[in-house]
Amino acid sequence: QTASLPKELDDILKEANTCYEQGDSDGAINALEQALELTDRHPVILRALGTQLFLSKRPTWARAIFEEFVTACPEDATGHMQHAIASFHDEDTDACAASLKKALVLEPTNIDVLKLTADMDVREERWGEAQIKYEKINFLLSSFFIFYYQRLSGSTRCE
């Protein structure tokens, strides 16, 4: 059983959702900012606000919000990846690379993080490092498909 939200917060979050569904980015952002104040900057709302800001093409502000999120939730690899992407779009490749590195330490087999990190290696002309990451992605994807093929077919080996 989950505790119900206070009515004021529930109303604000419903308003944010309605604004989002109607394409009113500014309204959604305003409502999420109000919700942050009511929740003492709850990480779930920080992530929602950062995402909305990023989708609204406000990478500098999104980056600041995601930075606050990863400070509150340092073990969240997805948060570090979101911070990295916002940093990249804010033209700070150093912050992007640092956040991707943190995400990769937390989840070394996360294909999305590996791909973004390998793409950054290519951008920086670190061909060998990129190749290693792309090969790891290929291995992980191959292993994934073999595992599910075996599960679906009831087989213990591929024929």
PDB file of C-alpha atoms in Angstrom:
ATOM      1  CA  GLN A   1       0.000   0.000   0.000  1.00  0.00           C
ATOM      2  CA  THR A   2       1.339   3.424  -0.945  1.00  0.00           C
ATOM      3  CA  ALA A   3       0.638   6.624   0.858  1.00  0.00           C
ATOM      4  CA  SER A   4      -1.533   9.030  -1.079  1.00  0.00           C
ATOM      5  CA  LEU A   5      -0.067  12.318  -2.197  1.00  0.00           C
ATOM      6  CA  PRO A   6      -1.134  15.527  -0.507  1.00  0.00           C
ATOM      7  CA  LYS A   7      -3.968  17.077  -2.548  1.00  0.00           C
ATOM      8  CA  GLU A   8      -1.967  20.162  -3.527  1.00  0.00           C
ATOM      9  CA  LEU A   9       0.924  18.062  -4.845  1.00  0.00           C
ATOM     10  CA  ASP A  10      -1.424  15.657  -6.606  1.00  0.00           C
ATOM     11  CA  ASP A  11      -3.157  18.591  -8.321  1.00  0.00           C
ATOM     12  CA  ILE A  12       0.170  20.108  -9.397  1.00  0.00           C
ATOM     13  CA  LEU A  13       1.425  16.804 -10.818  1.00  0.00           C
ATOM     14  CA  LYS A  14      -1.857  16.319 -12.689  1.00  0.00           C
ATOM     15  CA  GLU A  15      -1.445  19.845 -14.079  1.00  0.00           C
ATOM     16  CA  ALA A  16       2.123  19.030 -15.176  1.00  0.00           C
ATOM     17  CA  ASN A  17       0.893  15.889 -16.927  1.00  0.00           C
ATOM     18  CA  THR A  18      -1.973  17.738 -18.637  1.00  0.00           C
ATOM     19  CA  CYS A  19       0.384  20.469 -19.811  1.00  0.00           C
ATOM     20  CA  TYR A  20       2.806  17.846 -21.123  1.00  0.00           C
ATOM     21  CA  GLU A  21       0.046  15.997 -22.984  1.00  0.00           C
ATOM     22  CA  GLN A  22      -1.131  19.280 -24.543  1.00  0.00           C
ATOM     23  CA  GLY A  23       2.370  20.210 -25.647  1.00  0.00           C
ATOM     24  CA  ASP A  24       2.630  23.078 -23.164  1.00  0.00           C
ATOM     25  CA  SER A  25       6.258  22.660 -22.119  1.00  0.00           C
ATOM     26  CA  ASP A  26       6.388  25.898 -20.153  1.00  0.00           C
ATOM     27  CA  GLY A  27       3.281  24.938 -18.187  1.00  0.00           C
ATOM     28  CA  ALA A  28       4.681  21.484 -17.418  1.00  0.00           C
ATOM     29  CA  ILE A  29       8.014  22.959 -16.331  1.00  0.00           C
ATOM     30  CA  ASN A  30       6.298  25.535 -14.116  1.00  0.00           C
ATOM     31  CA  ALA A  31       4.149  22.855 -12.464  1.00  0.00           C
ATOM     32  CA  LEU A  32       7.146  20.565 -11.902  1.00  0.00           C
ATOM     33  CA  GLU A  33       9.070  23.441 -10.309  1.00  0.00           C
ATOM     34  CA  GLN A  34       6.150  23.965  -7.914  1.00  0.00           C
ATOM     35  CA  ALA A  35       6.107  20.241  -7.148  1.00  0.00           C
ATOM     36  CA  LEU A  36       9.836  20.348  -6.389  1.00  0.00           C
ATOM     37  CA  GLU A  37       9.291  22.995  -3.763  1.00  0.00           C
ATOM     38  CA  LEU A  38       6.480  21.008  -2.142  1.00  0.00           C
ATOM     39  CA  THR A  39       8.545  17.803  -2.002  1.00  0.00           C
ATOM     40  CA  ASP A  40      11.843  19.251  -0.827  1.00  0.00           C
ATOM     41  CA  ARG A  41      13.310  18.559  -4.294  1.00  0.00           C
ATOM     42  CA  HIS A  42      12.352  14.893  -4.562  1.00  0.00           C
ATOM     43  CA  PRO A  43      14.601  12.967  -7.007  1.00  0.00           C
ATOM     44  CA  VAL A  44      11.681  11.594  -9.064  1.00  0.00           C
ATOM     45  CA  ILE A  45      10.455  15.118  -9.722  1.00  0.00           C
ATOM     46  CA  LEU A  46      14.007  16.317 -10.399  1.00  0.00           C
ATOM     47  CA  ARG A  47      14.307  13.642 -13.102  1.00  0.00           C
ATOM     48  CA  ALA A  48      10.924  14.570 -14.582  1.00  0.00           C
ATOM     49  CA  LEU A  49      11.851  18.257 -14.655  1.00  0.00           C
ATOM     50  CA  GLY A  50      15.274  17.564 -16.168  1.00  0.00           C
ATOM     51  CA  THR A  51      13.686  15.418 -18.856  1.00  0.00           C
ATOM     52  CA  GLN A  52      11.056  18.046 -19.661  1.00  0.00           C
ATOM     53  CA  LEU A  53      13.718  20.754 -19.837  1.00  0.00           C
ATOM     54  CA  PHE A  54      15.845  18.636 -22.147  1.00  0.00           C
ATOM     55  CA  LEU A  55      12.891  17.869 -24.413  1.00  0.00           C
ATOM     56  CA  SER A  56      12.167  21.608 -24.460  1.00  0.00           C
ATOM     57  CA  LYS A  57      15.684  22.246 -25.792  1.00  0.00           C
ATOM     58  CA  ARG A  58      16.989  23.832 -22.596  1.00  0.00           C
ATOM     59  CA  PRO A  59      20.155  21.778 -22.089  1.00  0.00           C
ATOM     60  CA  THR A  60      21.895  24.175 -19.689  1.00  0.00           C
ATOM     61  CA  TRP A  61      19.022  24.137 -17.235  1.00  0.00           C
ATOM     62  CA  ALA A  62      18.427  20.398 -17.786  1.00  0.00           C
ATOM     63  CA  ARG A  63      22.081  19.738 -17.077  1.00  0.00           C
ATOM     64  CA  ALA A  64      21.877  21.629 -13.768  1.00  0.00           C
ATOM     65  CA  ILE A  65      18.793  19.651 -12.741  1.00  0.00           C
ATOM     66  CA  PHE A  66      20.368  16.305 -13.703  1.00  0.00           C
ATOM     67  CA  GLU A  67      23.494  17.308 -11.793  1.00  0.00           C
ATOM     68  CA  GLU A  68      21.336  17.880  -8.721  1.00  0.00           C
ATOM     69  CA  PHE A  69      19.674  14.510  -9.369  1.00  0.00           C
ATOM     70  CA  VAL A  70      22.963  12.564  -9.526  1.00  0.00           C
ATOM     71  CA  THR A  71      24.148  14.346  -6.389  1.00  0.00           C
ATOM     72  CA  ALA A  72      21.016  13.084  -4.626  1.00  0.00           C
ATOM     73  CA  CYS A  73      21.209   9.628  -6.285  1.00  0.00           C
ATOM     74  CA  PRO A  74      24.889   8.958  -7.062  1.00  0.00           C
ATOM     75  CA  GLU A  75      24.314   5.239  -7.735  1.00  0.00           C
ATOM     76  CA  ASP A  76      21.764   5.874 -10.516  1.00  0.00           C
ATOM     77  CA  ALA A  77      23.519   5.066 -13.806  1.00  0.00           C
ATOM     78  CA  THR A  78      20.593   6.350 -15.875  1.00  0.00           C
ATOM     79  CA  GLY A  79      20.813   9.700 -14.105  1.00  0.00           C
ATOM     80  CA  HIS A  80      24.501   9.939 -14.971  1.00  0.00           C
ATOM     81  CA  MET A  81      23.666   9.082 -18.573  1.00  0.00           C
ATOM     82  CA  GLN A  82      20.977  11.789 -18.645  1.00  0.00           C
ATOM     83  CA  HIS A  83      23.450  14.284 -17.192  1.00  0.00           C
ATOM     84  CA  ALA A  84      25.981  13.247 -19.849  1.00  0.00           C
ATOM     85  CA  ILE A  85      23.529  13.773 -22.696  1.00  0.00           C
ATOM     86  CA  ALA A  86      22.438  17.176 -21.384  1.00  0.00           C
ATOM     87  CA  SER A  87      26.101  18.135 -20.910  1.00  0.00           C
ATOM     88  CA  PHE A  88      26.883  17.103 -24.487  1.00  0.00           C
ATOM     89  CA  HIS A  89      24.040  19.245 -25.812  1.00  0.00           C
ATOM     90  CA  ASP A  90      25.274  22.063 -23.580  1.00  0.00           C
ATOM     91  CA  GLU A  91      28.611  21.689 -25.418  1.00  0.00           C
ATOM     92  CA  ASP A  92      30.567  20.445 -22.395  1.00  0.00           C
ATOM     93  CA  THR A  93      32.173  17.248 -23.660  1.00  0.00           C
ATOM     94  CA  ASP A  94      34.379  16.951 -20.567  1.00  0.00           C
ATOM     95  CA  ALA A  95      31.345  16.818 -18.258  1.00  0.00           C
ATOM     96  CA  CYS A  96      29.668  14.445 -20.708  1.00  0.00           C
ATOM     97  CA  ALA A  97      32.638  12.078 -20.683  1.00  0.00           C
ATOM     98  CA  ALA A  98      32.932  12.216 -16.880  1.00  0.00           C
ATOM     99  CA  SER A  99      29.255  11.361 -16.422  1.00  0.00           C
ATOM    100  CA  LEU A 100      29.426   8.525 -18.936  1.00  0.00           C
ATOM    101  CA  LYS A 101      32.462   7.163 -17.105  1.00  0.00           C
ATOM    102  CA  LYS A 102      30.520   7.188 -13.811  1.00  0.00           C
ATOM    103  CA  ALA A 103      27.565   5.460 -15.477  1.00  0.00           C
ATOM    104  CA  LEU A 104      29.871   2.826 -16.960  1.00  0.00           C
ATOM    105  CA  VAL A 105      31.438   2.125 -13.557  1.00  0.00           C
ATOM    106  CA  LEU A 106      27.953   1.629 -12.109  1.00  0.00           C
ATOM    107  CA  GLU A 107      26.682  -0.511 -14.991  1.00  0.00           C
ATOM    108  CA  PRO A 108      29.585  -1.853 -17.073  1.00  0.00           C
ATOM    109  CA  THR A 109      27.271  -3.895 -19.315  1.00  0.00           C
ATOM    110  CA  ASN A 110      24.719  -1.144 -20.007  1.00  0.00           C
ATOM    111  CA  ILE A 111      24.576  -1.161 -23.797  1.00  0.00           C
ATOM    112  CA  ASP A 112      23.266   2.417 -24.047  1.00  0.00           C
ATOM    113  CA  VAL A 113      26.106   3.766 -21.909  1.00  0.00           C
ATOM    114  CA  LEU A 114      28.665   1.679 -23.801  1.00  0.00           C
ATOM    115  CA  LYS A 115      27.341   2.974 -27.130  1.00  0.00           C
ATOM    116  CA  LEU A 116      27.422   6.612 -26.038  1.00  0.00           C
ATOM    117  CA  THR A 117      30.911   6.166 -24.588  1.00  0.00           C
ATOM    118  CA  ALA A 118      32.146   4.467 -27.769  1.00  0.00           C
ATOM    119  CA  ASP A 119      30.602   7.246 -29.860  1.00  0.00           C
ATOM    120  CA  MET A 120      32.470   9.802 -27.734  1.00  0.00           C
ATOM    121  CA  ASP A 121      35.676   7.823 -28.285  1.00  0.00           C
ATOM    122  CA  VAL A 122      35.106   8.023 -32.052  1.00  0.00           C
ATOM    123  CA  ARG A 123      34.417  11.740 -31.791  1.00  0.00           C
ATOM    124  CA  GLU A 124      37.713  12.169 -29.940  1.00  0.00           C
ATOM    125  CA  GLU A 125      39.503   9.832 -32.415  1.00  0.00           C
ATOM    126  CA  ARG A 126      40.246   7.171 -29.795  1.00  0.00           C
ATOM    127  CA  TRP A 127      39.713   4.402 -32.330  1.00  0.00           C
ATOM    128  CA  GLY A 128      41.098   1.513 -30.279  1.00  0.00           C
ATOM    129  CA  GLU A 129      39.007   2.314 -27.218  1.00  0.00           C
ATOM    130  CA  ALA A 130      35.907   2.701 -29.384  1.00  0.00           C
ATOM    131  CA  GLN A 131      36.520  -0.639 -31.080  1.00  0.00           C
ATOM    132  CA  ILE A 132      36.817  -2.420 -27.729  1.00  0.00           C
ATOM    133  CA  LYS A 133      33.487  -0.956 -26.607  1.00  0.00           C
ATOM    134  CA  TYR A 134      31.728  -1.767 -29.891  1.00  0.00           C
ATOM    135  CA  GLU A 135      33.019  -5.347 -29.664  1.00  0.00           C
ATOM    136  CA  LYS A 136      31.709  -5.583 -26.092  1.00  0.00           C
ATOM    137  CA  ILE A 137      28.316  -4.320 -27.276  1.00  0.00           C
ATOM    138  CA  ASN A 138      28.308  -6.935 -30.032  1.00  0.00           C
ATOM    139  CA  PHE A 139      29.196  -9.667 -27.521  1.00  0.00           C
ATOM    140  CA  LEU A 140      26.493  -8.540 -25.075  1.00  0.00           C
ATOM    141  CA  LEU A 141      23.844  -8.390 -27.786  1.00  0.00           C
ATOM    142  CA  SER A 142      24.867 -11.797 -29.171  1.00  0.00           C
ATOM    143  CA  SER A 143      24.753 -13.319 -25.684  1.00  0.00           C
ATOM    144  CA  PHE A 144      21.353 -11.759 -25.069  1.00  0.00           C
ATOM    145  CA  PHE A 145      19.865 -13.181 -28.283  1.00  0.00           C
ATOM    146  CA  ILE A 146      21.383 -16.628 -27.755  1.00  0.00           C
ATOM    147  CA  PHE A 147      20.017 -16.742 -24.194  1.00  0.00           C
ATOM    148  CA  TYR A 148      16.490 -15.799 -25.298  1.00  0.00           C
ATOM    149  CA  TYR A 149      16.572 -18.109 -28.294  1.00  0.00           C
ATOM    150  CA  GLN A 150      17.443 -20.970 -25.953  1.00  0.00           C
ATOM    151  CA  ARG A 151      14.685 -19.984 -23.535  1.00  0.00           C
ATOM    152  CA  LEU A 152      12.078 -19.682 -26.279  1.00  0.00           C
ATOM    153  CA  SER A 153      13.011 -22.909 -28.003  1.00  0.00           C
ATOM    154  CA  GLY A 154      13.410 -24.895 -24.809  1.00  0.00           C
ATOM    155  CA  SER A 155      16.846 -25.837 -26.068  1.00  0.00           C
ATOM    156  CA  THR A 156      20.083 -25.686 -24.171  1.00  0.00           C
ATOM    157  CA  ARG A 157      22.125 -25.120 -27.322  1.00  0.00           C
ATOM    158  CA  CYS A 158      21.790 -23.297 -30.623  1.00  0.00           C
ATOM    159  CA  GLU A 159      21.554 -25.430 -33.723  1.00  0.00           C
TER     160      GLU A 159
END
